[in-house]
Structure formats: C-alpha cells, structure tokens
Amino acid sequence: MSSQKYIYYHGIPMPSEAHNTESLEYARNFSVEDTDVFAVTYPKSGTVWMQEILPLLLNGGDTTPIKTIPNWDRVPWLEEKRLAIVVDKLSSPRAMVTHFPYHLMPESFHTSKAKVINVMRNPKDVLVSSYFFHQMAKFLDDPGTFDEFMDTFLEGKVLFGKWTDHVKGWKSAELGNRIMYITYEEMVQDLPAALRRMADFLDRNLSEEVIQKIAQHCSFGKMKTNDMSNFSLVPKQYMDPDKSPFLRKGVAGDWKNHFSSEQLAKFTKAIRAEMESEGFSLPWSLD
Ligand code: A3P
C-alpha cells in the first residue's frame, strides 16, 4: 500500500486524508457520554446511510440536520480529523459513526452506557462496492483489476484491514444490550422494519407515520439527490463521481454481476476459513 496514502494505527491502515496521529489519539481519549450512539461499520457497509438514519431517529423525524449539515459533520467519524472540529456543535444525544475495530474503541466507551448499532454487509458486496470506491476516491490506492483487488481485500491490505477481523471483533464484543446487530441486506429488504428495530433499541417511541417519513428520506434515491449526503460537496480531485458515484447502486447482490465462478470459490473459501471454522456464523450464505 502506498505509504503516503495511509497511516497505520495499531497495524491497521487508515486513509491519511481523513486521519492523522492527533485524530486517532483524540478518538482513543474521547470522552464518551452515556447518551452517545455509535453506528459501527466496516467501510462500504452502510455508514453514510446510518449518518442519514440516526439523526432522524433520534430527533423524531426532523429533517433539518440532514438538509443543512454535511454527513461528515452531522454524524462524524470518531477517528477522523473532523470530530475535534465539530464536537462542540453536536447536540445530545450525539450520534457518531466509526470504522474502528472493537479493541480500539476509547476507554471511556467501555465504562459508558453508550449504544452501538453494528451494520454488517455481505462481504462479496462490500468487495464490489469497495472496488468502485477505490476507483473514485483519489486518496486511496488504485485497486488494479477486480481480480487483483480481491486478493488485496482478502489479505486485508485495504482501509481498516481485514473484513473478517473487523466482523469477528465486533461480533464477540461483550456489550450485552448496548449493542444491536443488523445487516445492510435487512435494511435494503425492508427499511421501515429496520428503522422500527433501531428505534426500539434506542428507546424512541415513533409513530408509524414518522417511521414511514424517515424511510422515505433515507431511501437511496432521496439520498442521491441530497447534496449534504451524496459527497457532491467534495472536490473532484478527492472524489471523482465520473469514475463512480459514491451512492453507486445501493442494492444487495451486485456481486453476481462481478464474480466469476473461480473468484466465488476462492473468496468463499478464504472467508469461511477465517469465520465459520472459528465458530462465527454469518447471516448470509456465502455460495
Ligand atoms: P454500493 O457501492 O454497493 O452502491 P459506506 O457508506 O459504508 O461507505 O457504504 C457505501 C455503500 O452503501 C454504497 O454501496 C452505497 O450506495 C450504499 N448506500 C448508501 N446509502 C444507501 C441507501 N439509502 N440505500 C441503499 N444503499 C445505500
């Protein structure tokens, strides 16, 4: 991996564009509040979607934040440089996202009552989404061919390391009823149902009307036209939507358009070896 494009923190590569030693130490020493809510994701699993969903769930469907504040300041990444800049503007309950592995979460997180929604996505679609993301995000390494990128991904030489390590760490987190697990696929299949589950978890009693309104505002089509959420505010030299839009397809199962049968066999074998053989079950069939 290109040494200038990534900073290694506890052995895990993170893009230098958004992270530096100060931001990572700031995150580690961050003072987590009991009312904080974190959406935890491996990259390309629905992070930006959660940046749309969380404010609406927490404020009862008021669309002001999603219409006026860019997603990275509205629900900042715990580990990114922006957090220190916007932290004082966050209103309680604060919502944040993070790609941190479980073992890097701040000390104060563990002693707090802060809640976590962990969104997992089928790794085959994560790989495809990441492949296109690496083409448009100029601050990441060029992915090469899809075949080459599959190897890079399986070796964990990508932002935030191996998918399997991230998922295993969070799946074994001992957080009791402070953590809720959901999949990107469940959200795609029935967003209102997913929102109801999240609202219950966050102790928000929302009417069906509000749930439907939130679902509408968080639809792929609506987010694609929301300049506060579609990354159109980012200069082209960092993210080039002509290569691939950030909000690219928003579906489950796009991997079928990209995997050969040989690639599927290789990918499945590698993921299985690191998950199922270690007793971790997955919510999707890998075949
Ligand atoms: P695709 O590239 O498959 O389209 P992240 O925010 O973690 O980087 O994840 C990005 C992925 O989530 C992209 O997947 C993006 O399109 C998808 N996504 C974002 N908002 C979505 C929405 N409202 N509905 C469905 N998918 C969404």
Coordinates of C-alpha atoms and ligand atoms in Angstrom, one line a residue:
M1 CA 0.0 0.0 0.0
S2 CA 1.2 3.5 -0.8
S3 CA 2.9 4.8 2.3
Q4 CA 1.7 8.4 1.9
K5 CA -1.9 7.5 1.4
Y6 CA -2.3 5.5 4.6
I7 CA -1.5 6.0 8.2
Y8 CA -1.0 2.7 10.2
Y9 CA -2.6 2.8 13.6
H10 CA -2.0 -0.3 15.7
G11 CA -1.2 -2.1 12.5
I12 CA -4.4 -1.0 10.7
P13 CA -4.2 1.1 7.6
M14 CA -6.5 4.2 7.5
P15 CA -6.5 6.9 4.8
S16 CA -4.2 9.8 5.7
E17 CA -6.6 12.2 4.0
A18 CA -9.0 12.0 6.9
H19 CA -6.9 10.6 9.8
N20 CA -3.7 11.6 11.5
T21 CA -1.9 10.7 14.7
E22 CA -3.7 13.5 16.5
S23 CA -7.2 12.5 15.4
L24 CA -6.5 8.9 16.3
E25 CA -5.3 9.8 19.8
Y26 CA -8.2 12.2 20.2
A27 CA -10.5 9.3 19.4
R28 CA -8.8 6.9 21.8
N29 CA -9.1 9.5 24.6
F30 CA -12.5 10.7 23.6
S31 CA -14.9 11.2 26.5
V32 CA -17.9 9.1 25.5
E33 CA -21.3 10.1 27.1
D34 CA -23.9 7.6 28.2
T35 CA -26.3 9.0 25.7
D36 CA -24.0 8.7 22.7
V37 CA -24.9 6.4 19.9
F38 CA -22.4 4.8 17.5
A39 CA -23.0 3.2 14.2
V40 CA -20.2 0.7 13.7
T41 CA -19.3 -0.5 10.2
Y42 CA -16.6 -1.9 8.1
P43 CA -16.1 0.5 5.2
K44 CA -18.7 0.2 2.4
S45 CA -21.3 -1.5 4.6
G46 CA -23.8 1.4 5.0
T47 CA -22.0 4.1 7.1
V48 CA -23.3 7.0 5.2
W49 CA -26.8 5.5 5.3
M50 CA -26.6 5.5 9.1
Q51 CA -25.5 9.1 9.0
E52 CA -28.9 9.9 7.5
I53 CA -30.9 7.5 9.7
L54 CA -29.5 8.2 13.2
P55 CA -30.3 12.0 13.4
L56 CA -33.9 11.3 12.2
L57 CA -34.5 8.5 14.6
L58 CA -33.0 10.5 17.5
N59 CA -34.9 13.7 16.8
G60 CA -38.3 12.2 15.9
G61 CA -38.0 12.8 12.1
D62 CA -36.9 16.5 12.0
T63 CA -35.2 16.7 8.6
T64 CA -33.3 20.0 9.4
P65 CA -29.9 18.3 10.1
I66 CA -29.9 16.1 7.0
K67 CA -30.8 19.0 4.8
T68 CA -28.4 21.5 6.3
I69 CA -25.3 19.7 7.6
P70 CA -22.9 17.6 5.5
N71 CA -23.0 14.0 6.7
W72 CA -19.4 14.0 7.9
D73 CA -20.2 16.9 10.3
R74 CA -23.7 15.8 11.2
V75 CA -22.7 12.3 12.4
P76 CA -18.9 12.5 12.4
W77 CA -16.5 9.6 12.3
L78 CA -15.0 9.0 15.8
E79 CA -11.5 8.5 14.3
E80 CA -11.4 11.3 11.7
K81 CA -9.9 14.8 11.9
R82 CA -13.4 16.5 11.7
L83 CA -14.5 15.2 15.1
A84 CA -12.4 17.6 17.1
I85 CA -13.6 20.5 14.9
V86 CA -17.3 19.8 15.2
V87 CA -17.6 18.1 18.5
D88 CA -18.9 21.2 20.3
K89 CA -21.7 21.6 17.8
L90 CA -23.1 18.1 18.3
S91 CA -26.3 18.1 20.2
S92 CA -27.2 15.5 22.7
P93 CA -27.8 12.6 22.1
R94 CA -24.7 12.6 19.9
A95 CA -24.5 10.3 17.0
M96 CA -21.2 9.2 15.6
V97 CA -20.0 6.5 13.2
T98 CA -16.8 4.5 13.4
H99 CA -14.8 2.0 11.4
F100 CA -12.7 1.3 14.4
P101 CA -12.2 -2.3 15.4
Y102 CA -13.7 -3.1 18.8
H103 CA -10.3 -3.2 20.5
L104 CA -9.5 0.4 19.5
M105 CA -12.7 1.9 21.0
P106 CA -11.9 4.6 23.6
E107 CA -11.5 3.5 27.2
S108 CA -14.5 5.7 28.2
F109 CA -16.7 3.8 25.7
H110 CA -16.3 0.7 27.7
T111 CA -17.4 2.2 31.0
S112 CA -20.2 4.2 29.5
K113 CA -23.8 3.2 28.6
A114 CA -23.3 4.4 25.0
K115 CA -25.2 2.3 22.5
V116 CA -23.9 0.7 19.3
I117 CA -25.6 -0.3 16.1
N118 CA -23.4 -2.7 14.2
V119 CA -24.2 -2.8 10.5
M120 CA -22.7 -5.8 8.6
R121 CA -22.9 -6.3 4.8
N122 CA -22.3 -9.4 2.8
P123 CA -18.5 -9.3 2.1
K124 CA -19.0 -10.0 -1.5
D125 CA -20.9 -6.8 -2.0
V126 CA -18.5 -5.0 0.3
L127 CA -15.7 -6.0 -2.0
V128 CA -17.6 -4.8 -5.1
S129 CA -18.6 -1.5 -3.5
S130 CA -15.0 -1.0 -2.3
Y131 CA -13.6 -1.8 -5.7
F132 CA -15.6 1.1 -7.3
F133 CA -14.9 3.3 -4.3
H134 CA -11.2 2.8 -4.8
Q135 CA -11.6 4.0 -8.4
M136 CA -13.3 7.2 -7.5
A137 CA -11.6 8.1 -4.2
K138 CA -8.3 9.6 -5.2
F139 CA -6.9 9.4 -1.7
L140 CA -6.9 5.6 -1.9
D141 CA -4.6 3.2 -3.8
D142 CA -5.6 2.3 -7.3
P143 CA -7.4 -1.0 -7.0
G144 CA -6.0 -2.6 -10.2
T145 CA -8.1 -5.3 -11.7
F146 CA -11.1 -6.8 -9.9
D147 CA -9.1 -10.0 -9.5
E148 CA -6.1 -8.2 -8.1
F149 CA -8.3 -6.2 -5.7
M150 CA -10.0 -9.4 -4.4
D151 CA -6.6 -10.6 -3.3
T152 CA -5.7 -7.2 -1.7
F153 CA -9.1 -7.3 0.1
L154 CA -8.7 -10.9 1.3
E155 CA -5.2 -10.1 2.6
G156 CA -6.6 -7.1 4.5
K157 CA -4.4 -4.6 2.7
V158 CA -7.2 -2.2 2.5
L159 CA -8.5 0.6 4.6
F160 CA -9.4 -0.7 8.1
G161 CA -7.8 -4.0 7.5
K162 CA -9.4 -7.4 7.1
W163 CA -13.2 -7.6 6.9
T164 CA -13.1 -10.9 8.9
D165 CA -11.1 -9.3 11.7
H166 CA -13.5 -6.4 12.0
V167 CA -16.6 -8.6 12.0
K168 CA -15.1 -11.1 14.5
G169 CA -14.0 -8.4 16.9
W170 CA -17.5 -6.7 17.0
K171 CA -19.4 -10.0 17.0
S172 CA -17.6 -11.1 20.1
A173 CA -17.9 -7.7 21.8
E174 CA -19.3 -8.2 25.3
L175 CA -21.7 -5.3 25.4
G176 CA -24.9 -7.0 26.3
N177 CA -28.0 -4.9 25.4
R178 CA -25.8 -2.0 24.5
I179 CA -25.3 -3.4 21.0
M180 CA -27.7 -4.2 18.2
Y181 CA -26.7 -6.1 15.1
I182 CA -28.3 -5.5 11.8
T183 CA -27.4 -6.3 8.2
Y184 CA -27.3 -3.9 5.2
E185 CA -29.4 -6.6 3.5
E186 CA -32.2 -6.3 6.1
M187 CA -32.2 -2.6 5.6
V188 CA -32.5 -2.9 1.8
Q189 CA -35.2 -5.5 2.1
D190 CA -37.5 -3.7 4.5
L191 CA -36.2 -0.3 5.6
P192 CA -39.3 0.6 7.8
A193 CA -38.9 -2.7 9.7
A194 CA -35.2 -2.0 10.2
L195 CA -36.0 1.5 11.4
R196 CA -38.6 0.2 13.9
R197 CA -36.0 -2.2 15.3
M198 CA -33.4 0.6 15.6
A199 CA -36.0 3.0 17.2
D200 CA -36.9 0.3 19.8
F201 CA -33.3 -0.3 20.5
L202 CA -32.7 3.5 21.0
D203 CA -35.9 3.8 23.2
R204 CA -37.5 6.0 20.7
N205 CA -41.3 5.6 20.5
L206 CA -42.0 6.7 16.9
S207 CA -45.4 6.6 15.2
E208 CA -45.8 4.6 12.0
E209 CA -46.2 7.9 10.2
V210 CA -42.8 9.1 11.4
I211 CA -41.1 5.8 10.6
Q212 CA -42.5 6.0 7.0
K213 CA -41.3 9.6 6.7
I214 CA -37.8 8.6 7.8
A215 CA -37.7 5.7 5.5
Q216 CA -38.6 8.0 2.6
H217 CA -35.9 10.5 3.4
C218 CA -33.3 7.7 3.8
S219 CA -34.2 5.9 0.5
F220 CA -31.3 5.5 -1.9
G221 CA -33.0 7.8 -4.5
K222 CA -33.6 10.6 -2.0
M223 CA -30.1 10.4 -0.6
K224 CA -28.6 10.5 -4.0
T225 CA -30.2 13.9 -4.6
N226 CA -29.3 15.3 -1.1
D227 CA -26.1 17.3 -1.6
M228 CA -25.5 17.1 2.2
S229 CA -25.2 13.3 1.8
N230 CA -24.1 12.5 -1.7
F231 CA -20.5 13.8 -1.5
S232 CA -21.1 16.3 -4.3
L233 CA -19.5 18.9 -2.0
V234 CA -16.2 17.1 -2.1
P235 CA -13.9 18.5 -4.8
K236 CA -13.4 16.2 -7.8
Q237 CA -9.7 15.9 -7.1
Y238 CA -10.6 13.8 -3.9
M239 CA -13.7 12.0 -5.1
D240 CA -14.5 11.7 -8.8
P241 CA -18.1 10.8 -9.4
D242 CA -17.4 10.4 -13.1
K243 CA -15.4 7.3 -12.2
S244 CA -18.2 6.0 -9.9
P245 CA -20.8 7.8 -7.8
F246 CA -20.4 7.4 -4.0
L247 CA -24.0 6.3 -3.9
R248 CA -23.4 3.8 -6.6
K249 CA -26.2 1.1 -6.7
G250 CA -27.5 0.6 -3.2
V251 CA -28.6 -3.0 -3.7
A252 CA -27.9 -6.4 -2.3
G253 CA -26.3 -9.0 -4.6
D254 CA -24.5 -6.8 -7.1
W255 CA -21.6 -9.2 -6.6
K256 CA -23.3 -11.6 -9.0
N257 CA -22.5 -9.1 -11.8
H258 CA -18.8 -9.1 -11.0
F259 CA -17.7 -12.5 -9.6
S260 CA -16.6 -15.4 -11.9
S261 CA -17.2 -18.9 -10.5
E262 CA -13.4 -19.2 -9.8
Q263 CA -13.4 -15.9 -7.9
L264 CA -16.5 -17.0 -5.9
A265 CA -14.9 -20.3 -4.9
K266 CA -11.7 -18.5 -3.8
F267 CA -13.5 -15.8 -1.9
T268 CA -15.9 -18.2 -0.2
K269 CA -13.0 -20.5 0.9
A270 CA -11.0 -17.7 2.3
I271 CA -13.8 -16.1 4.3
R272 CA -15.1 -19.4 5.5
A273 CA -11.6 -20.4 6.7
E274 CA -11.5 -17.3 8.9
M275 CA -15.1 -17.2 10.1
E276 CA -17.0 -20.5 10.1
S277 CA -14.1 -22.6 11.1
E278 CA -13.6 -20.4 14.1
G279 CA -17.3 -20.8 15.1
F280 CA -18.6 -17.5 13.7
S281 CA -21.8 -17.9 11.8
L282 CA -22.7 -15.5 9.1
P283 CA -26.2 -14.1 8.3
W284 CA -25.8 -14.8 4.6
S285 CA -25.0 -17.8 2.5
L286 CA -21.6 -17.3 1.0
D287 CA -22.1 -19.6 -2.0
Ligands
A3P1 P1 -22.8 0.4 -3.3 O1 -21.4 0.9 -3.7 O2 -23.0 -1.1 -3.4 O3 -23.9 1.2 -4.1 P2 -20.4 3.3 3.2 O4 -21.3 4.4 3.5 O5 -20.2 2.4 4.4 O6 -19.1 3.7 2.5 O7 -21.2 2.3 2.2 C1 -21.5 2.7 0.9 C2 -22.5 1.8 0.3 O8 -23.8 2.0 0.9 C3 -22.7 2.0 -1.2 O9 -23.0 0.8 -1.8 C4 -23.9 3.0 -1.2 O10 -24.6 3.1 -2.4 C5 -24.7 2.3 -0.1 N1 -25.8 3.1 0.4 C6 -25.7 4.4 0.9 N2 -26.9 4.8 1.2 C7 -27.8 3.9 0.8 C8 -29.3 3.8 0.8 N3 -30.0 4.8 1.2 N4 -29.8 2.6 0.4 C9 -29.1 1.6 0.0 N5 -27.7 1.7 -0.1 C10 -27.1 2.8 0.3

